[in-house]
Amino acid sequence: MSFSNENKSLKQLIVLGNGFDLACGLKSTYSDFFDYIYGQKTVNNTSPNNFWYKIFQNYKEDTIENWADIEEQILVQLKNIEYLYNEKILIEGRGNSETSSLAESEHKEKNIPNNIYVTLEFLLPYFVKVRSEKTTQNNLKKQLLILENDFRKYLLSITKNNADDGIHYKYYMKSKVLNKYIQLCNSSESHNSDLVSKLEDTTLYNQYSLVNKFDETLSKIYKEKNSDENLVLTFNYTKVWDVENIRNIHGDLDNGNIIFGIDYDKLNNNFKKAPIEFSKSYRVLENGLTSTFDISSDIDIIKIYGHGLGKADYSYYQSIFDSVDLYHGKTKVMFFWSDYKGKEKEQIHKDFVKGVTNLIEEYGTTFSNKDHGRNLFTKLLLENRLTIEEIPVNELFLNV
């Protein structure tokens, strides 16, 4: 049974992660950003003594695993700071030299783990005397806002229209072609093969002077093959073209309101008193990023692409799957993956299948009916409501 019926209009929810931008040639990872920052003569002109920049630079030099994961490090650093206050290493009113001497002696006696000592080492230069934990959190949040703004400027610098070297146009073409492929793709092999061929042909117009011809040809292909209603939920900050109903859940470049934050469940599970000001949910409300975007049970297909499917965003998927009543409903789920440099294709596919399996099984654990939770994955497979598809990006972008 095909996931798409060309004679029937479908309602699709497309969920995009940073892998989408990476597939389009954009250097948009956190490590790309830090490589750019630390390659400058002056790091962060607005605040050269930013705690977060010092921490990431230290972890980069020490080749700490996942050193550039901003959201993970926000969690780690806040947990370390809570430990320092709980263990009375940091005490309000105490001088920083006194705190440093105490910490050094305890560190030598191996009472303070090395990663927590590193946090303290980079934190103390901002104090003459130690402040309250809440004041420390507030100051670190202000410095985090600087990091957000610098990241926004970096993304703007690599996505702005630069007709001279064609960088923007190549990204523009790839982004639109890839988006159309996801919208039009179904599980019919012959249909997808024809689709790849047609979309590949549009990239023959690979000069900026031919942009109108490119847009016209792409639009014609889309209208011939599709009349679906598309909703796009993107974790990226970049623009998604040709979609009316879209939400950048963590902010977007056009409005300059991008956010970094921690999953709310992680905060509740890791702190005695959760610093909710650092949660994604709080930051979304704080930045006015709410919208009328509606995820309802009448969605026929959920299409997911560009996500590592890590635990950091599980709460978003839980909310989406709850909204469509995934167990009892008829909604189908398509997970897309692509080959990329740096890892064997077979391993990429294997890791992705494992990620999908873990995500569905983790979602099943949230059910009050534990039997339903345990058999969700099997039920979706039996009902042909779950597939994993490769997107052949190299073929799609052959002429770009």
Short mmCIF file of C-alpha atoms in Angstrom, two decimals:
data_model
loop_
_atom_site.label_atom_id
_atom_site.label_comp_id
_atom_site.label_asym_id
_atom_site.label_seq_id
_atom_site.Cartn_x
_atom_site.Cartn_y
_atom_site.Cartn_z
CA MET A 1 0.00 0.00 0.00
CA SER A 2 1.39 3.39 -0.97
CA PHE A 3 1.71 6.24 1.50
CA SER A 4 0.46 8.64 -1.13
CA ASN A 5 -2.42 8.58 -3.51
CA GLU A 6 -2.04 10.99 -6.38
CA ASN A 7 -5.83 11.15 -6.72
CA LYS A 8 -6.34 12.12 -3.11
CA SER A 9 -5.33 15.29 -1.33
CA LEU A 10 -3.43 14.56 1.87
CA LYS A 11 -2.69 16.59 4.95
CA GLN A 12 1.02 16.30 5.73
CA LEU A 13 3.08 17.41 8.71
CA ILE A 14 6.74 17.78 7.72
CA VAL A 15 9.23 17.96 10.58
CA LEU A 16 12.70 19.24 9.67
CA GLY A 17 15.96 19.18 11.62
CA ASN A 18 19.41 20.57 10.98
CA GLY A 19 20.25 17.65 8.71
CA PHE A 20 18.04 19.36 6.13
CA ASP A 21 20.28 22.45 6.02
CA LEU A 22 23.42 20.31 6.09
CA ALA A 23 22.18 18.30 3.09
CA CYS A 24 21.74 21.62 1.27
CA GLY A 25 25.39 22.51 1.86
CA LEU A 26 24.93 24.90 4.76
CA LYS A 27 27.63 24.87 7.47
CA SER A 28 25.08 25.31 10.23
CA THR A 29 26.28 23.03 13.02
CA TYR A 30 27.37 24.40 16.38
CA SER A 31 30.91 23.16 15.68
CA ASP A 32 30.91 25.08 12.35
CA PHE A 33 29.91 28.18 14.29
CA PHE A 34 32.61 27.77 16.94
CA ASP A 35 35.26 27.02 14.31
CA TYR A 36 34.31 30.35 12.72
CA ILE A 37 34.31 32.20 16.05
CA TYR A 38 37.64 30.87 17.27
CA GLY A 39 39.14 31.56 13.87
CA GLN A 40 38.58 35.28 14.36
CA LYS A 41 41.28 37.55 15.76
CA THR A 42 38.92 38.72 18.49
CA VAL A 43 36.43 36.30 19.97
CA ASN A 44 33.06 37.94 20.46
CA ASN A 45 33.78 41.68 20.38
CA THR A 46 30.67 42.44 22.43
CA SER A 47 31.87 40.42 25.42
CA PRO A 48 35.39 38.97 25.21
CA ASN A 49 35.06 37.45 28.69
CA ASN A 50 31.97 35.36 28.04
CA PHE A 51 31.77 32.25 30.26
CA TRP A 52 30.21 30.13 27.50
CA TYR A 53 32.91 30.95 24.95
CA LYS A 54 35.61 30.07 27.47
CA ILE A 55 33.96 26.74 28.31
CA PHE A 56 33.47 25.69 24.68
CA GLN A 57 37.00 26.71 23.73
CA ASN A 58 38.37 24.64 26.60
CA TYR A 59 36.31 21.59 25.62
CA LYS A 60 37.28 22.01 21.97
CA GLU A 61 40.99 22.05 22.86
CA ASP A 62 40.58 19.03 25.15
CA THR A 63 38.54 17.20 22.44
CA ILE A 64 35.70 16.50 24.86
CA GLU A 65 32.97 14.36 23.25
CA ASN A 66 30.02 16.45 22.03
CA TRP A 67 32.00 19.54 23.04
CA ALA A 68 30.02 21.81 20.68
CA ASP A 69 26.53 20.70 21.75
CA ILE A 70 25.32 24.01 23.14
CA GLU A 71 22.08 22.74 24.64
CA GLU A 72 23.76 19.76 26.28
CA GLN A 73 26.45 22.00 27.76
CA ILE A 74 23.88 24.42 29.17
CA LEU A 75 22.47 21.48 31.11
CA VAL A 76 25.91 20.24 32.20
CA GLN A 77 27.12 23.65 33.37
CA LEU A 78 23.94 24.41 35.32
CA LYS A 79 24.15 20.99 37.01
CA ASN A 80 27.80 21.65 37.90
CA ILE A 81 26.92 25.05 39.37
CA GLU A 82 24.12 23.53 41.44
CA TYR A 83 26.62 21.00 42.79
CA LEU A 84 29.10 23.75 43.70
CA TYR A 85 26.45 25.62 45.69
CA ASN A 86 25.00 22.50 47.31
CA GLU A 87 28.46 21.37 48.42
CA LYS A 88 29.20 24.85 49.81
CA ILE A 89 32.14 25.39 47.48
CA LEU A 90 30.34 28.48 46.23
CA ILE A 91 28.94 30.53 49.13
CA GLU A 92 27.37 33.94 48.67
CA GLY A 93 29.66 36.66 49.99
CA ARG A 94 32.83 34.57 49.98
CA GLY A 95 35.74 36.00 47.99
CA ASN A 96 36.65 34.20 44.79
CA SER A 97 40.28 33.63 45.85
CA GLU A 98 39.08 31.95 49.04
CA THR A 99 36.68 29.78 47.03
CA SER A 100 39.38 28.94 44.52
CA SER A 101 41.81 27.83 47.26
CA LEU A 102 39.16 25.65 48.90
CA ALA A 103 38.18 24.12 45.57
CA GLU A 104 41.78 23.44 44.62
CA SER A 105 42.49 21.63 47.87
CA GLU A 106 39.31 19.56 47.59
CA HIS A 107 40.01 18.85 43.93
CA LYS A 108 43.44 17.49 44.84
CA GLU A 109 41.77 15.23 47.37
CA LYS A 110 39.47 14.13 44.52
CA ASN A 111 36.29 15.34 46.19
CA ILE A 112 35.45 17.57 43.23
CA PRO A 113 35.17 15.84 39.82
CA ASN A 114 37.42 17.37 37.17
CA ASN A 115 34.60 18.60 34.92
CA ILE A 116 33.02 20.48 37.84
CA TYR A 117 36.36 22.00 38.79
CA VAL A 118 36.67 23.27 35.19
CA THR A 119 33.27 24.95 35.51
CA LEU A 120 34.38 26.67 38.70
CA GLU A 121 37.68 27.72 37.15
CA PHE A 122 35.95 29.57 34.32
CA LEU A 123 33.16 30.93 36.53
CA LEU A 124 35.20 32.65 39.24
CA PRO A 125 36.77 35.41 37.08
CA TYR A 126 33.32 37.02 36.89
CA PHE A 127 33.09 37.47 40.65
CA VAL A 128 34.85 39.66 43.20
CA LYS A 129 32.67 37.91 45.74
CA VAL A 130 30.47 34.92 45.07
CA ARG A 131 26.84 35.76 44.36
CA SER A 132 23.68 33.74 44.95
CA GLU A 133 22.98 30.78 42.68
CA LYS A 134 20.02 32.60 41.11
CA THR A 135 22.15 35.70 40.39
CA THR A 136 24.80 33.48 38.83
CA GLN A 137 22.16 31.82 36.64
CA ASN A 138 20.81 35.22 35.58
CA ASN A 139 24.27 36.42 34.58
CA LEU A 140 24.96 33.26 32.59
CA LYS A 141 21.66 33.65 30.81
CA LYS A 142 22.64 37.19 29.77
CA GLN A 143 25.88 35.83 28.37
CA LEU A 144 23.94 33.06 26.63
CA LEU A 145 21.85 35.72 24.86
CA ILE A 146 25.09 37.09 23.41
CA LEU A 147 25.94 33.62 22.14
CA GLU A 148 22.49 33.35 20.52
CA ASN A 149 22.90 36.69 18.80
CA ASP A 150 26.35 35.78 17.52
CA PHE A 151 25.00 32.50 16.15
CA ARG A 152 22.20 34.42 14.42
CA LYS A 153 24.77 36.75 12.81
CA TYR A 154 26.83 33.76 11.71
CA LEU A 155 23.84 32.06 10.04
CA LEU A 156 22.87 35.30 8.32
CA SER A 157 26.42 35.63 6.97
CA ILE A 158 26.23 32.21 5.27
CA THR A 159 22.63 32.41 4.03
CA LYS A 160 22.35 35.97 2.74
CA ASN A 161 21.95 36.58 -0.96
CA ASN A 162 25.40 36.70 -2.53
CA ALA A 163 24.90 36.62 -6.30
CA ASP A 164 28.62 37.04 -7.03
CA ASP A 165 29.73 33.59 -5.92
CA GLY A 166 26.36 31.87 -6.11
CA ILE A 167 26.55 30.47 -2.57
CA HIS A 168 23.07 31.67 -1.65
CA TYR A 169 21.56 30.53 -4.94
CA LYS A 170 22.96 27.02 -4.57
CA TYR A 171 21.50 26.80 -1.08
CA TYR A 172 18.22 28.26 -2.37
CA MET A 173 18.01 25.65 -5.15
CA LYS A 174 18.92 22.69 -2.98
CA SER A 175 16.56 23.73 -0.21
CA LYS A 176 13.58 24.09 -2.55
CA VAL A 177 14.28 20.86 -4.44
CA LEU A 178 14.77 18.85 -1.25
CA ASN A 179 11.64 20.31 0.30
CA LYS A 180 9.61 19.42 -2.80
CA TYR A 181 10.98 15.89 -2.80
CA ILE A 182 9.88 15.38 0.82
CA GLN A 183 6.44 16.82 0.08
CA LEU A 184 5.91 14.63 -2.99
CA CYS A 185 7.66 11.43 -1.94
CA ASN A 186 5.66 8.27 -1.28
CA SER A 187 6.51 4.61 -0.95
CA SER A 188 6.03 3.83 -4.63
CA GLU A 189 9.49 3.14 -6.07
CA SER A 190 8.52 4.00 -9.64
CA HIS A 191 6.90 7.23 -8.53
CA ASN A 192 10.00 8.26 -6.56
CA SER A 193 12.36 7.39 -9.40
CA ASP A 194 10.38 9.59 -11.77
CA LEU A 195 10.31 12.33 -9.14
CA VAL A 196 14.10 12.28 -8.70
CA SER A 197 14.56 12.58 -12.46
CA LYS A 198 12.18 15.54 -12.78
CA LEU A 199 13.59 17.43 -9.80
CA GLU A 200 17.15 16.79 -10.93
CA ASP A 201 16.30 18.42 -14.26
CA THR A 202 15.30 21.67 -12.50
CA THR A 203 18.85 22.06 -11.21
CA LEU A 204 20.08 22.49 -14.79
CA TYR A 205 19.07 26.13 -14.20
CA ASN A 206 22.03 26.50 -11.87
CA GLN A 207 22.87 30.13 -12.65
CA TYR A 208 21.39 32.98 -10.64
CA SER A 209 20.19 34.61 -13.87
CA LEU A 210 17.94 31.56 -14.42
CA VAL A 211 16.21 31.71 -11.04
CA ASN A 212 12.82 32.54 -12.59
CA LYS A 213 13.04 29.56 -14.92
CA PHE A 214 14.05 27.32 -12.02
CA ASP A 215 11.13 28.47 -9.86
CA GLU A 216 8.68 28.15 -12.73
CA THR A 217 9.77 24.61 -13.62
CA LEU A 218 9.76 23.47 -9.99
CA SER A 219 6.30 24.90 -9.43
CA LYS A 220 4.98 23.13 -12.52
CA ILE A 221 6.28 19.75 -11.33
CA TYR A 222 4.70 20.26 -7.94
CA LYS A 223 1.30 21.17 -9.35
CA GLU A 224 1.35 18.18 -11.71
CA LYS A 225 1.98 15.71 -8.92
CA ASN A 226 0.41 17.13 -5.83
CA SER A 227 -2.44 19.05 -4.25
CA ASP A 228 -1.63 18.16 -0.66
CA GLU A 229 -1.89 20.48 2.34
CA ASN A 230 1.53 20.84 3.91
CA LEU A 231 2.36 21.96 7.42
CA VAL A 232 6.05 22.41 8.25
CA LEU A 233 7.46 22.29 11.75
CA THR A 234 11.16 23.11 11.65
CA PHE A 235 13.78 22.99 14.39
CA ASN A 236 16.01 25.14 12.16
CA TYR A 237 16.34 28.91 12.20
CA THR A 238 16.47 29.19 8.41
CA LYS A 239 13.71 29.93 5.92
CA VAL A 240 11.58 27.23 4.28
CA TRP A 241 10.34 28.49 0.91
CA ASP A 242 6.96 27.94 -0.72
CA VAL A 243 5.09 26.82 2.40
CA GLU A 244 2.34 28.97 3.89
CA ASN A 245 1.79 27.10 7.14
CA ILE A 246 5.17 26.90 8.84
CA ARG A 247 6.55 27.26 12.33
CA ASN A 248 10.19 27.70 13.33
CA ILE A 249 9.71 26.46 16.87
CA HIS A 250 13.04 27.84 18.15
CA GLY A 251 12.83 31.18 16.32
CA ASP A 252 13.99 32.29 12.89
CA LEU A 253 16.57 34.51 11.29
CA ASP A 254 14.05 36.83 9.67
CA ASN A 255 12.66 37.87 13.04
CA GLY A 256 15.95 37.64 14.93
CA ASN A 257 14.44 35.70 17.82
CA ILE A 258 16.39 32.43 17.86
CA ILE A 259 16.74 30.58 21.16
CA PHE A 260 18.91 27.95 22.84
CA GLY A 261 17.38 25.93 25.65
CA ILE A 262 17.00 22.63 27.48
CA ASP A 263 14.16 20.18 27.20
CA TYR A 264 11.77 20.87 30.12
CA ASP A 265 11.68 17.22 31.22
CA LYS A 266 15.47 17.20 31.49
CA LEU A 267 15.37 20.17 33.82
CA ASN A 268 12.83 18.54 36.10
CA ASN A 269 14.75 15.26 36.18
CA ASN A 270 18.21 16.72 36.87
CA PHE A 271 17.75 19.52 39.40
CA LYS A 272 16.44 19.91 42.91
CA LYS A 273 15.09 23.31 41.88
CA ALA A 274 14.90 23.51 38.09
CA PRO A 275 16.17 26.75 36.48
CA ILE A 276 13.16 26.90 34.15
CA GLU A 277 14.40 30.15 32.57
CA PHE A 278 16.76 27.95 30.55
CA SER A 279 14.05 25.58 29.27
CA LYS A 280 12.98 25.66 25.64
CA SER A 281 9.34 26.02 26.67
CA TYR A 282 10.10 29.08 28.82
CA ARG A 283 12.26 30.65 26.11
CA VAL A 284 9.56 30.08 23.48
CA LEU A 285 7.04 31.96 25.64
CA GLU A 286 9.59 34.60 26.61
CA ASN A 287 10.38 35.36 22.96
CA GLY A 288 6.74 35.35 21.86
CA LEU A 289 7.22 32.35 19.58
CA THR A 290 3.74 30.91 20.12
CA SER A 291 1.53 30.56 17.06
CA THR A 292 -1.78 29.21 15.78
CA PHE A 293 0.00 26.23 14.22
CA ASP A 294 -2.40 23.29 14.62
CA ILE A 295 -1.32 19.66 14.88
CA SER A 296 -4.56 17.68 14.83
CA SER A 297 -5.69 14.08 14.46
CA ASP A 298 -6.69 14.60 10.80
CA ILE A 299 -3.05 14.61 9.65
CA ASP A 300 -2.57 11.75 7.18
CA ILE A 301 1.24 11.59 7.13
CA ILE A 302 4.04 12.81 9.35
CA LYS A 303 7.33 13.10 7.45
CA ILE A 304 10.52 13.54 9.47
CA TYR A 305 13.89 14.47 7.99
CA GLY A 306 17.20 15.84 9.23
CA HIS A 307 16.93 14.74 12.85
CA GLY A 308 19.46 12.74 14.81
CA LEU A 309 16.45 11.49 16.83
CA GLY A 310 18.30 12.03 20.10
CA LYS A 311 16.61 12.20 23.48
CA ALA A 312 16.92 15.99 23.60
CA ASP A 313 13.79 16.42 21.47
CA TYR A 314 11.75 13.39 22.59
CA SER A 315 9.18 15.61 24.30
CA TYR A 316 8.39 17.29 20.96
CA TYR A 317 7.77 13.95 19.29
CA GLN A 318 5.66 12.80 22.21
CA SER A 319 3.49 15.89 21.81
CA ILE A 320 3.17 15.36 18.04
CA PHE A 321 2.34 11.67 18.35
CA ASP A 322 -0.16 12.39 21.13
CA SER A 323 -1.87 15.01 18.95
CA VAL A 324 -2.51 12.52 16.14
CA ASP A 325 -3.32 9.65 18.58
CA LEU A 326 -0.66 7.54 16.93
CA TYR A 327 -1.73 4.23 18.49
CA HIS A 328 -5.46 4.38 17.74
CA GLY A 329 -5.35 6.69 14.72
CA LYS A 330 -4.57 6.20 11.03
CA THR A 331 -1.67 8.64 10.71
CA LYS A 332 1.39 7.24 8.91
CA VAL A 333 4.97 8.16 9.77
CA MET A 334 7.82 8.38 7.27
CA PHE A 335 11.39 8.82 8.47
CA PHE A 336 13.91 10.02 5.88
CA TRP A 337 17.68 9.72 5.93
CA SER A 338 20.53 10.60 3.57
CA ASP A 339 24.10 9.54 2.94
CA TYR A 340 26.81 12.03 3.93
CA LYS A 341 30.59 12.25 4.04
CA GLY A 342 32.54 11.08 7.05
CA LYS A 343 30.73 7.81 7.76
CA GLU A 344 30.00 4.62 5.84
CA LYS A 345 26.55 4.59 4.27
CA GLU A 346 25.72 1.21 5.79
CA GLN A 347 26.55 2.53 9.26
CA ILE A 348 24.49 5.70 8.73
CA HIS A 349 21.47 3.58 7.83
CA LYS A 350 22.02 1.20 10.74
CA ASP A 351 22.32 4.04 13.25
CA PHE A 352 19.23 5.74 11.85
CA VAL A 353 17.09 2.59 12.08
CA LYS A 354 18.24 2.22 15.68
CA GLY A 355 17.30 5.86 16.36
CA VAL A 356 13.80 5.38 14.92
CA THR A 357 13.32 2.18 16.92
CA ASN A 358 14.44 3.85 20.16
CA LEU A 359 12.17 6.84 19.54
CA ILE A 360 9.04 4.74 18.96
CA GLU A 361 9.80 2.42 21.87
CA GLU A 362 10.51 5.37 24.17
CA TYR A 363 7.21 6.93 23.15
CA GLY A 364 5.48 3.63 23.97
CA THR A 365 6.72 3.88 27.57
CA THR A 366 4.55 6.98 28.06
CA PHE A 367 1.31 5.00 27.56
CA SER A 368 -0.85 4.29 30.61
CA ASN A 369 -1.76 1.01 28.90
CA LYS A 370 1.63 -0.74 29.04
CA ASP A 371 0.54 -3.49 26.64
CA HIS A 372 -0.19 -0.87 23.99
CA GLY A 373 3.15 0.75 24.68
CA ARG A 374 5.03 -2.50 24.20
CA ASN A 375 3.32 -3.40 20.91
CA LEU A 376 3.20 0.07 19.32
CA PHE A 377 6.19 -0.54 17.06
CA THR A 378 4.82 -3.88 15.86
CA LYS A 379 1.35 -2.40 15.33
CA LEU A 380 2.70 0.43 13.16
CA LEU A 381 4.66 -2.04 11.02
CA LEU A 382 1.72 -4.43 10.60
CA GLU A 383 -0.56 -1.59 9.55
CA ASN A 384 2.09 -0.27 7.13
CA ARG A 385 2.11 3.05 8.96
CA LEU A 386 5.86 3.26 9.54
CA THR A 387 8.58 3.38 6.88
CA ILE A 388 12.19 4.50 6.62
CA GLU A 389 13.20 5.97 3.24
CA GLU A 390 16.50 7.17 1.84
CA ILE A 391 16.57 10.52 0.06
CA PRO A 392 19.15 10.33 -2.77
CA VAL A 393 20.50 13.87 -2.32
CA ASN A 394 23.49 13.27 -4.58
CA GLU A 395 21.16 12.47 -7.47
CA LEU A 396 18.84 15.38 -6.71
CA PHE A 397 21.75 17.86 -6.67
CA LEU A 398 23.71 16.33 -9.53
CA ASN A 399 23.82 19.60 -11.51
CA VAL A 400 24.40 21.97 -8.61
#
